[in-house]
Coordinates of C-alpha atoms in Angstrom, one line a residue:
X217 CA -76.7 34.7 96.0
X218 CA -74.5 36.1 98.8
X219 CA -73.0 34.2 101.7
X220 CA -71.4 35.5 104.9
X221 CA -67.9 34.1 105.2
X222 CA -64.4 35.3 106.3
X223 CA -62.0 37.0 104.0
X224 CA -59.8 33.9 104.1
X225 CA -62.7 31.7 103.0
X226 CA -63.4 34.2 100.3
X227 CA -59.8 33.9 99.1
X228 CA -60.1 30.1 98.8
X229 CA -63.5 30.3 97.2
X230 CA -62.2 32.8 94.7
X231 CA -59.3 30.6 93.8
X232 CA -61.7 27.8 93.2
X233 CA -63.9 29.9 91.0
X234 CA -61.1 31.2 88.8
X235 CA -60.0 27.6 88.2
X236 CA -56.8 27.4 90.2
X237 CA -56.1 23.7 90.8
X238 CA -52.8 23.9 92.6
X239 CA -51.0 26.4 94.9
X240 CA -47.4 26.1 95.9
X241 CA -46.6 27.7 99.3
X242 CA -45.5 27.7 102.9
X243 CA -47.7 28.9 105.8
X244 CA -46.7 31.5 108.3
X245 CA -48.3 33.9 110.8
X246 CA -49.9 36.5 108.6
X247 CA -51.1 34.1 105.9
X248 CA -52.2 31.4 108.4
X249 CA -55.9 32.4 108.4
X250 CA -56.0 31.4 104.7
X251 CA -54.6 27.9 105.4
X252 CA -57.5 26.9 107.6
X253 CA -60.2 27.0 104.8
X254 CA -57.6 25.7 102.3
X255 CA -57.5 22.6 104.4
X256 CA -61.1 21.9 103.5
X257 CA -60.8 22.6 99.7
X258 CA -61.5 19.7 97.4
X259 CA -60.6 21.7 94.3
X260 CA -57.3 23.4 95.2
X261 CA -54.3 21.2 95.9
X262 CA -51.7 22.8 98.1
X263 CA -48.1 21.7 97.7
X264 CA -45.9 22.5 100.7
X265 CA -42.5 23.6 99.3
X266 CA -39.3 23.9 101.4
X267 CA -38.5 27.5 100.4
X268 CA -40.7 30.3 99.0
X269 CA -38.3 30.8 96.1
X270 CA -39.2 27.2 95.2
X271 CA -42.9 28.0 95.3
X272 CA -42.4 30.9 92.9
X273 CA -40.4 28.9 90.4
X274 CA -42.8 26.0 90.7
X275 CA -45.6 28.3 89.8
X276 CA -43.6 29.5 86.8
X277 CA -42.8 26.0 85.6
X278 CA -46.5 25.1 85.9
X279 CA -47.5 28.2 83.9
X280 CA -44.9 27.7 81.2
X281 CA -45.7 24.0 80.7
X282 CA -49.5 24.3 80.8
X283 CA -50.2 27.9 79.6
X284 CA -52.4 28.4 82.7
X285 CA -51.8 30.8 85.6
X286 CA -49.4 29.5 88.3
X287 CA -50.1 30.4 91.9
X288 CA -47.8 30.7 94.9
X289 CA -48.5 31.6 98.5
X290 CA -46.3 33.0 101.2
X291 CA -46.5 34.8 104.5
X292 CA -45.5 38.4 105.2
X293 CA -41.9 39.7 105.6
X294 CA -39.3 37.2 104.7
X295 CA -41.8 34.8 103.2
X296 CA -42.9 37.6 100.8
X297 CA -39.3 38.8 100.1
X298 CA -38.3 35.2 99.3
X299 CA -40.7 35.5 96.3
X300 CA -39.0 38.5 94.9
X301 CA -36.6 36.5 92.7
X302 CA -39.2 34.3 91.0
X303 CA -41.5 37.3 90.6
X304 CA -38.7 39.2 88.9
X305 CA -38.0 36.1 86.8
X306 CA -41.6 35.9 85.7
X307 CA -41.7 39.5 84.9
X308 CA -38.6 39.3 82.6
X309 CA -39.9 36.2 80.8
X310 CA -43.6 37.2 80.7
X311 CA -44.8 34.2 82.7
X312 CA -48.4 34.4 84.1
X313 CA -48.3 33.9 87.9
X314 CA -50.3 35.2 90.8
X315 CA -48.3 35.6 94.0
X316 CA -50.5 35.8 97.2
X317 CA -48.8 37.1 100.3
X318 CA -49.9 37.7 103.9
X319 CA -49.4 41.1 105.4
X320 CA -49.5 42.4 109.0
X321 CA -52.9 43.7 110.1
X322 CA -54.0 47.0 108.8
X323 CA -53.5 49.0 112.0
X324 CA -49.8 47.7 112.1
X325 CA -48.9 48.6 108.5
X326 CA -46.1 51.2 108.6
X327 CA -45.1 50.5 112.2
X328 CA -42.2 48.1 111.5
X329 CA -44.3 45.4 113.0
X330 CA -42.9 41.8 113.3
X331 CA -42.5 40.3 109.9
X332 CA -43.7 43.4 108.1
X333 CA -42.3 44.2 104.7
X334 CA -43.7 46.6 102.1
X335 CA -43.9 43.8 99.5
X336 CA -46.2 46.0 97.2
X337 CA -43.6 48.7 97.1
X338 CA -40.7 46.2 96.8
X339 CA -42.3 44.5 93.8
X340 CA -43.7 47.6 92.1
X341 CA -41.0 47.5 89.3
X342 CA -41.2 43.7 88.8
X343 CA -45.0 43.1 88.7
X344 CA -47.5 43.7 85.9
X345 CA -49.7 45.0 88.7
X346 CA -50.0 44.5 92.5
X347 CA -52.8 44.9 95.1
X348 CA -52.8 45.7 98.8
X349 CA -56.3 44.6 99.7
X350 CA -58.0 47.0 102.1
X351 CA -61.2 45.2 102.9
X352 CA -62.5 41.6 102.8
X353 CA -65.2 42.7 100.3
X354 CA -62.4 43.4 97.7
X355 CA -61.0 39.9 97.7
X356 CA -63.2 38.2 95.0
X357 CA -62.8 41.1 92.7
X358 CA -59.1 41.4 93.3
X359 CA -58.4 37.7 92.7
X360 CA -60.5 37.8 89.5
X361 CA -58.6 40.9 88.3
X362 CA -55.2 39.4 89.2
X363 CA -55.8 36.3 87.1
X364 CA -57.2 38.4 84.3
X365 CA -54.2 40.7 84.3
X366 CA -51.7 37.8 84.6
X367 CA -53.0 35.9 81.7
X368 CA -54.1 38.6 79.2
X369 CA -52.1 41.0 77.0
X370 CA -48.4 40.5 77.7
X371 CA -48.5 37.8 80.5
X372 CA -46.7 38.5 83.7
X373 CA -46.7 38.3 87.5
X374 CA -49.4 39.9 89.7
X375 CA -49.1 40.2 93.5
X376 CA -52.0 40.2 95.9
X377 CA -51.0 41.3 99.5
X378 CA -53.6 40.4 102.1
X379 CA -53.5 41.9 105.7
X380 CA -54.1 39.4 108.3
X381 CA -57.2 41.2 109.8
X382 CA -58.7 41.4 106.3
X383 CA -58.5 37.6 106.1
X384 CA -60.1 37.2 109.5
X385 CA -62.9 39.7 109.0
X386 CA -66.5 38.7 107.8
X387 CA -67.8 39.6 104.4
X388 CA -70.7 38.8 102.1
X389 CA -69.4 36.6 99.3
X390 CA -70.9 36.6 95.8
X391 CA -69.5 35.4 92.4
X392 CA -68.8 36.5 89.8
X393 CA -67.5 39.9 90.8
X394 CA -67.4 42.9 88.4
X395 CA -63.9 43.4 87.1
X396 CA -63.0 47.1 87.1
X397 CA -59.7 47.8 85.3
X398 CA -60.1 51.2 83.7
X399 CA -57.3 51.8 81.1
X400 CA -56.4 48.2 80.8
X401 CA -57.4 47.3 77.2
X402 CA -54.6 45.3 75.6
X403 CA -54.7 45.6 71.8
X404 CA -54.9 42.2 70.3
X405 CA -56.0 42.9 66.7
X406 CA -53.3 44.5 64.6
X407 CA -53.9 47.6 62.4
X408 CA -54.7 46.4 58.9
X409 CA -52.7 49.1 57.2
X410 CA -49.5 48.1 59.1
X411 CA -50.1 44.4 58.2
X412 CA -50.4 45.3 54.5
X413 CA -47.2 47.4 54.6
X414 CA -45.5 44.5 56.3
X415 CA -46.7 42.1 53.6
X416 CA -45.2 44.4 50.9
X417 CA -41.8 44.3 52.6
X418 CA -42.0 40.5 53.0
X419 CA -42.8 40.0 49.4
X420 CA -40.0 42.2 48.2
X421 CA -37.2 41.2 50.5
X422 CA -34.3 39.2 49.1
X423 CA -32.7 38.3 52.4
X424 CA -35.6 38.1 55.0
X425 CA -35.4 36.3 58.3
X426 CA -38.2 35.4 60.7
X427 CA -36.8 36.4 64.1
X428 CA -39.0 34.6 66.6
X429 CA -39.2 35.3 70.3
X430 CA -41.0 33.8 73.3
X431 CA -44.2 35.8 72.5
X432 CA -45.0 33.3 69.8
X433 CA -45.2 30.6 72.5
X434 CA -47.2 32.9 74.8
X435 CA -49.7 33.6 72.0
X436 CA -49.9 29.8 71.1
X437 CA -49.1 30.8 67.5
X438 CA -46.7 28.0 66.5
X439 CA -49.1 26.7 63.8
X440 CA -49.5 30.1 62.3
X441 CA -45.7 30.7 62.3
X442 CA -45.1 27.4 60.5
X443 CA -47.8 28.3 57.9
X444 CA -46.2 31.7 57.2
X445 CA -42.7 30.2 57.0
X446 CA -43.7 27.4 54.7
X447 CA -45.7 29.7 52.4
X448 CA -42.9 32.2 52.1
X449 CA -39.8 30.0 52.3
X450 CA -38.2 32.4 54.7
X451 CA -35.6 31.1 57.2
X452 CA -36.5 31.0 60.9
X453 CA -34.4 31.7 64.0
X454 CA -35.8 31.0 67.4
X455 CA -34.4 32.8 70.5
X456 CA -33.6 31.1 73.8
X457 CA -37.2 31.8 75.0
X458 CA -38.7 30.5 71.7
X459 CA -37.1 27.1 71.5
X460 CA -39.8 24.7 70.3
X461 CA -41.9 27.4 68.7
X462 CA -40.7 26.1 65.3
X463 CA -39.5 22.5 64.9
X464 CA -35.7 22.1 65.0
X465 CA -35.9 19.4 62.4
X466 CA -37.6 21.7 59.9
X467 CA -35.6 22.5 56.7
X468 CA -36.0 26.3 57.2
X469 CA -34.8 26.4 60.8
X470 CA -31.4 28.0 61.2
X471 CA -31.1 27.6 65.0
X472 CA -30.9 29.9 67.9
X473 CA -29.4 33.4 67.6
X474 CA -27.5 35.2 70.3
X475 CA -24.4 35.1 72.4
X476 CA -24.2 31.3 72.1
X477 CA -26.3 30.9 69.0
X478 CA -25.5 29.1 65.9
X479 CA -23.2 30.8 63.3
X480 CA -25.9 30.4 60.7
X481 CA -28.6 32.1 62.8
X482 CA -26.4 34.9 64.1
X483 CA -25.0 35.7 60.7
X484 CA -28.4 35.5 58.9
X485 CA -29.6 38.2 61.2
X486 CA -26.5 40.3 60.5
X487 CA -26.8 40.0 56.8
X488 CA -30.6 40.2 56.4
X489 CA -32.3 42.9 54.5
X490 CA -35.6 42.3 56.5
X491 CA -36.2 41.2 60.0
X492 CA -39.7 40.0 60.7
X493 CA -39.5 40.2 64.5
X494 CA -42.4 38.3 66.2
X495 CA -42.9 38.5 70.0
X496 CA -39.3 39.4 70.7
X497 CA -37.7 42.3 72.4
X498 CA -34.3 42.7 70.7
X499 CA -32.5 41.6 73.9
X500 CA -28.8 42.4 74.3
X501 CA -27.9 38.7 74.4
X502 CA -29.3 38.4 70.8
X503 CA -28.2 41.7 69.3
X504 CA -24.7 42.0 70.7
X505 CA -23.5 45.5 70.3
X506 CA -26.7 47.1 69.3
X507 CA -25.4 49.7 66.9
X508 CA -23.9 47.0 64.8
X509 CA -26.9 44.6 64.8
X510 CA -28.4 43.8 61.4
X511 CA -27.2 47.0 59.9
X512 CA -28.8 46.5 56.4
X513 CA -32.2 45.3 57.6
X514 CA -35.6 46.9 57.6
X515 CA -37.6 45.8 60.6
X516 CA -41.2 44.6 61.0
X517 CA -41.8 44.4 64.8
X518 CA -45.0 42.7 66.0
X519 CA -45.6 42.6 69.8
X520 CA -48.5 42.8 72.1
X521 CA -46.6 45.2 74.3
X522 CA -46.3 48.6 72.7
X523 CA -43.5 49.5 75.1
X524 CA -41.2 47.0 73.4
X525 CA -41.6 48.4 69.9
X526 CA -38.9 50.8 69.2
X527 CA -37.3 50.4 72.7
X528 CA -34.0 48.9 71.4
X529 CA -34.3 49.0 67.6
X530 CA -36.5 51.3 65.5
X531 CA -39.2 49.5 63.7
X532 CA -39.9 50.4 60.1
X533 CA -43.3 48.8 60.4
X534 CA -44.5 48.6 64.0
X535 CA -47.4 46.3 64.7
X536 CA -49.1 46.2 68.1
X537 CA -51.2 43.1 68.6
X538 CA -51.4 39.5 69.6
X539 CA -48.9 37.6 67.6
X540 CA -51.3 34.8 66.6
X541 CA -53.7 37.4 65.2
X542 CA -50.9 39.3 63.5
X543 CA -49.7 36.1 61.8
X544 CA -53.2 35.1 60.7
X545 CA -53.7 38.5 59.0
X546 CA -50.1 38.6 57.7
X547 CA -50.5 35.3 56.0
X548 CA -53.6 36.5 54.1
X549 CA -51.8 39.8 53.2
X550 CA -48.7 38.1 51.9
X551 CA -50.8 35.6 49.9
X552 CA -52.5 38.6 48.3
X553 CA -49.1 40.1 47.4
X554 CA -48.0 36.8 45.8
X555 CA -51.3 36.6 43.8
X556 CA -50.5 40.0 42.4
X557 CA -47.1 38.8 41.2
X558 CA -45.0 40.3 43.9
X559 CA -42.5 37.8 45.2
X560 CA -38.7 38.0 45.4
X561 CA -36.6 35.0 44.6
X562 CA -34.9 33.6 47.7
X563 CA -32.9 30.9 45.9
X564 CA -29.6 32.9 46.2
X565 CA -30.2 33.6 49.9
X566 CA -30.8 30.0 50.6
X567 CA -27.6 28.9 48.7
X568 CA -25.6 31.2 51.0
X569 CA -27.5 30.0 54.1
X570 CA -26.9 26.4 53.3
X571 CA -23.2 27.2 52.9
X572 CA -23.1 28.6 56.4
X573 CA -25.1 25.7 57.8
X574 CA -22.7 23.2 56.2
X575 CA -19.5 25.1 57.1
X576 CA -20.5 25.9 60.8
X577 CA -22.6 23.1 62.2
X578 CA -23.0 23.0 66.0
X579 CA -20.6 20.5 67.4
X580 CA -18.1 19.7 70.1
X581 CA -14.9 17.8 70.7
X582 CA -14.5 15.0 73.3
X583 CA -12.2 16.1 76.1
X584 CA -8.6 15.2 75.5
X585 CA -8.2 14.0 79.1
X586 CA -10.8 11.3 78.5
X587 CA -13.5 12.8 80.8
X588 CA -17.1 12.8 79.9
X589 CA -18.3 15.5 77.5
X590 CA -21.3 17.4 78.9
X591 CA -22.6 18.1 75.4
X592 CA -22.8 14.4 74.7
X593 CA -24.8 13.7 78.0
X594 CA -27.3 16.4 77.1
X595 CA -27.6 15.3 73.5
X596 CA -28.4 11.8 74.6
X597 CA -30.9 13.0 77.2
X598 CA -32.8 14.6 74.3
X599 CA -32.5 11.7 72.0
X600 CA -33.5 9.0 74.5
X601 CA -36.3 11.1 76.0
X602 CA -38.1 12.0 72.8
X603 CA -39.9 15.0 71.5
X604 CA -42.7 14.9 74.1
X605 CA -40.4 15.3 77.1
X606 CA -40.2 18.6 79.0
X607 CA -36.8 20.0 79.9
X608 CA -36.3 22.7 82.6
X609 CA -32.8 24.0 82.6
X610 CA -30.9 26.0 85.2
X611 CA -28.6 28.9 84.2
X612 CA -25.1 28.7 82.8
X613 CA -23.2 26.4 80.5
X614 CA -25.6 23.5 80.9
X615 CA -28.5 25.8 79.9
X616 CA -26.8 26.8 76.7
X617 CA -25.9 23.2 75.8
X618 CA -29.5 22.1 76.5
X619 CA -30.7 24.9 74.2
X620 CA -28.1 23.8 71.5
X621 CA -28.0 20.0 71.6
X622 CA -31.6 18.9 72.4
X623 CA -33.9 19.0 69.5
X624 CA -37.2 20.8 70.3
X625 CA -40.0 19.8 68.0
X626 CA -43.0 21.0 70.0
X627 CA -43.9 24.2 71.9
X628 CA -43.8 24.4 75.7
X629 CA -41.2 21.6 76.0
X630 CA -38.3 24.0 76.9
X631 CA -38.4 25.9 80.2
X632 CA -35.6 28.2 81.4
X633 CA -34.9 31.5 83.0
X634 CA -34.0 33.7 80.1
X635 CA -34.2 37.3 81.0
X636 CA -33.2 37.2 84.7
X637 CA -30.8 34.3 84.4
X638 CA -31.8 32.8 87.8
X639 CA -29.6 30.0 89.2
X640 CA -31.8 27.6 91.1
X641 CA -34.7 27.9 88.7
X642 CA -34.5 24.3 87.3
X643 CA -35.6 21.9 90.0
X644 CA -38.7 23.8 91.3
X645 CA -39.7 24.7 87.7
X646 CA -39.5 21.0 86.7
X647 CA -41.6 20.2 89.8
X648 CA -44.2 22.7 88.7
X649 CA -44.2 21.4 85.2
X650 CA -44.7 17.8 86.3
X651 CA -47.6 18.8 88.6
X652 CA -49.2 20.5 85.6
X653 CA -48.4 17.7 83.1
X654 CA -48.3 14.6 85.3
X655 CA -48.3 12.2 82.3
X656 CA -45.2 13.8 80.6
X657 CA -41.6 12.9 81.2
X658 CA -40.0 16.0 82.9
X659 CA -36.2 16.4 83.2
X660 CA -34.5 19.1 85.2
X661 CA -31.1 19.7 83.6
X662 CA -29.0 21.5 86.3
X663 CA -25.5 22.4 87.0
X664 CA -23.7 21.5 90.3
X665 CA -23.8 25.2 91.2
X666 CA -27.5 25.8 90.4
X667 CA -28.6 22.5 91.9
X668 CA -27.2 23.5 95.3
X669 CA -29.5 26.5 95.4
X670 CA -32.9 24.8 95.4
X671 CA -32.3 21.1 95.6
X672 CA -34.3 21.1 98.9
X673 CA -37.4 20.9 96.7
X674 CA -36.5 17.2 96.1
X675 CA -38.1 16.6 99.5
X676 CA -41.3 18.2 98.3
X677 CA -41.1 16.0 95.1
X678 CA -40.5 12.9 97.1
X679 CA -43.3 13.5 99.7
X680 CA -45.8 14.8 97.2
X681 CA -45.0 12.0 94.7
X682 CA -43.8 14.3 91.9
X683 CA -41.4 12.0 90.1
X684 CA -39.2 14.5 88.2
X685 CA -35.8 13.4 86.9
X686 CA -32.7 15.6 87.6
X687 CA -29.6 15.5 85.5
X688 CA -26.8 17.2 87.4
X689 CA -24.1 18.3 84.9
X690 CA -21.4 18.1 87.5
X691 CA -18.2 19.8 86.3
X692 CA -17.0 20.8 89.8
X693 CA -17.2 24.5 89.0
X694 CA -19.3 27.5 88.4
X695 CA -18.9 26.6 84.7
X696 CA -19.9 29.7 82.8
X697 CA -18.0 32.0 85.2
X698 CA -14.9 29.7 84.8
X699 CA -15.3 30.0 81.0
X700 CA -15.2 33.8 81.3
X701 CA -12.2 33.5 83.6
X702 CA -10.5 31.3 81.0
X703 CA -11.2 33.7 78.1
X704 CA -11.0 37.1 79.7
X705 CA -9.2 36.9 83.1
X706 CA -6.0 35.0 82.2
X707 CA -7.2 31.7 83.7
X708 CA -7.3 33.2 87.2
X709 CA -10.0 31.0 88.6
X710 CA -11.1 33.1 91.6
X711 CA -13.9 31.4 93.6
X712 CA -15.3 29.1 91.0
X713 CA -14.2 25.6 92.3
X714 CA -17.2 24.2 94.1
X715 CA -15.5 21.1 95.5
X716 CA -18.1 18.7 94.0
X717 CA -15.3 17.0 92.1
X718 CA -12.3 17.2 94.3
X719 CA -14.0 16.5 97.7
X720 CA -17.4 15.3 96.4
X721 CA -19.1 17.7 98.8
X722 CA -21.9 17.2 98.6
X723 CA -22.1 13.6 97.3
X724 CA -25.2 14.1 95.1
X725 CA -26.1 10.3 95.1
X726 CA -26.1 10.3 98.9
X727 CA -28.0 13.6 98.9
X728 CA -30.7 12.1 96.6
X729 CA -31.0 9.1 98.9
X730 CA -31.3 11.4 102.0
X731 CA -34.2 13.2 100.2
X732 CA -36.1 10.0 99.5
X733 CA -35.0 9.9 95.8
X734 CA -33.0 7.5 93.7
X735 CA -29.5 8.6 93.2
X736 CA -27.4 7.4 90.2
X737 CA -23.9 8.3 89.0
X738 CA -22.3 8.2 85.6
X739 CA -18.7 9.0 84.8
X740 CA -18.0 7.5 81.4
X741 CA -19.4 7.8 77.9
X742 CA -20.1 4.1 77.6
X743 CA -22.4 4.3 80.6
X744 CA -24.5 7.3 79.6
X745 CA -27.3 5.5 77.7
X746 CA -27.7 2.8 80.3
X747 CA -27.8 5.3 83.1
X748 CA -30.4 7.5 81.3
X749 CA -32.6 4.5 80.5
X750 CA -32.4 3.3 84.1
X751 CA -33.5 6.7 85.3
X752 CA -36.4 6.7 82.9
X753 CA -37.6 3.3 84.1
X754 CA -38.1 4.6 87.6
X755 CA -41.4 6.5 87.7
X756 CA -42.7 6.4 91.3
X757 CA -40.0 8.6 93.0
X758 CA -37.7 11.4 91.8
X759 CA -34.4 10.4 90.3
X760 CA -31.1 12.3 90.5
X761 CA -28.3 11.5 88.1
X762 CA -24.8 12.8 88.9
X763 CA -23.1 13.1 85.6
X764 CA -19.4 13.7 86.3
X765 CA -18.1 15.7 83.3
X766 CA -14.9 17.5 82.4
X767 CA -14.2 20.8 84.0
X768 CA -12.9 22.6 81.0
X769 CA -15.6 22.2 78.4
X770 CA -16.8 25.5 77.0
X771 CA -19.8 26.8 75.2
X772 CA -19.3 27.6 71.5
X773 CA -20.1 29.5 69.4
X774 CA -19.7 32.7 71.4
X775 CA -20.1 36.4 70.9
X776 CA -18.2 38.2 73.7
X777 CA -20.3 40.6 75.9
X778 CA -20.3 44.0 74.3
X779 CA -18.9 42.7 71.0
X780 CA -20.6 42.9 67.6
X781 CA -22.3 39.8 66.3
X782 CA -19.9 40.0 63.3
X783 CA -17.2 38.9 65.7
X784 CA -18.8 35.5 66.5
X785 CA -16.3 32.8 67.3
X786 CA -17.0 29.3 66.3
X787 CA -14.3 28.1 68.8
X788 CA -11.6 29.6 70.9
X789 CA -8.9 31.6 69.0
X790 CA -11.0 31.6 65.8
X791 CA -12.2 35.2 65.2
X792 CA -14.5 35.9 63.5
X793 CA -16.3 32.7 62.3
X794 CA -17.8 34.5 59.4
X795 CA -15.6 36.3 56.9
X796 CA -18.2 38.5 55.3
X797 CA -18.6 37.3 51.7
X798 CA -22.2 37.8 51.0
X799 CA -22.1 36.0 47.7
X800 CA -24.5 36.5 44.8
X801 CA -27.3 38.2 46.7
X802 CA -25.7 41.4 47.8
X803 CA -22.7 43.6 48.2
X804 CA -20.1 43.6 50.9

């Protein structure tokens, strides 16, 4: 059955039909026609953010926490360009969002009209696909295709640009539309021959490692990963984007690899004879200097995006497919190898791994000046909040400490900006996560630098009754930049003092109060638990906790940028952490 309505009404009806239940956005001239029918929708909740970047990151947080497509809405020109950063962020981290933007009317496109920007052209390199809609009749099909593209295959952002006159024009609405995406056929089922070859390598390897990336979370494959790990006894490392895909408490978990990964995880990859890479892209922050990464390892690389396989590291066994389907078939194939009597002994490998785990545990020292250790704050946040809590981190030192010192037992409990490294991600992402998971405890762990980029969304949280909790790890500086200045720039601290310690500008407790939130402050170790508990008791308004921590704490272990992972330092002036004795399972 068809119905005559406007393009704007068709947009809202289409959003309702695809199951969108929340949209984060700000109205403006070009998108204004869409806001009129949105006013009447009983199925789509609109949340008025304070900046379009906040809308984009909120859509990301919603998507990462729920697994559903996040939606953000902005007007043309500066409204659309303010979405560029979250769109790029979602592209790098494979987050399914649909960004809907207004555009000047079709006759004005290309004339440099007021608030005109070629957002389709601008976002071409950072979207999975984008649409410039040319007629109102296209709207239902384009919205259906956008949601399909965003959520299938390798997830990612899709942009829909809607000229104002298209929104205002009449059209005949019918649902469902026919999706027409020629050439878009993501391969989900792996090739059986490749899976069998992978199983042979798995069964024969003496020093294998399961190298797990964020694709395992996107594929909802945590249960299959655990089954394979426990069946084989192979150690597991989870990248920054995969924290929670495998329980931290599990006996076989070695930790996080990478620039600030654990010594055991980094070194296991370096000394492995087989990497089983699942939904990961061999990012430079994991590999270090690429030509020295895992030099003795054969590689099984499974990913739904064929462009990632062989991009950075040649795969001996490339497998294109959905990671959950790959794991399901690999489990059966490995079991068949074991039944045929093919199974290497991993006892020697585990003796060596256990030695590394014992010798180089993650840890930290309390500051000698008596100030509060940020690592302790974050560790207690995790312990007091429990395994069901969701943590959204900003970018920098606090992000690394949150990845290191909170124990993630469940998937989709760790949200962060991994690929793009976007300061300002945390508060709006936490807001989106809390909207998507209203019954969960959601913490934003932010730095005093990151927090000042998007803390205006606290107003949104207060007015919309989204009671997130924000832990500001306030060290008075741009902490990670300061760490690099300490290590590589002779302690020349150029432009990293933020004044949040010395001048208390801004005063985060007063700022929280001004935004209609509860503000708390903690400066001593003895007050940490009581402050966290007090914050957790408040559940009707957002809470901001200003944790005043030492300015000189650093993130360890560390692999310097451009260095080999063999040069990992467990602490300053210790190089390398690992001396290279490979013990009974191999040769130097």
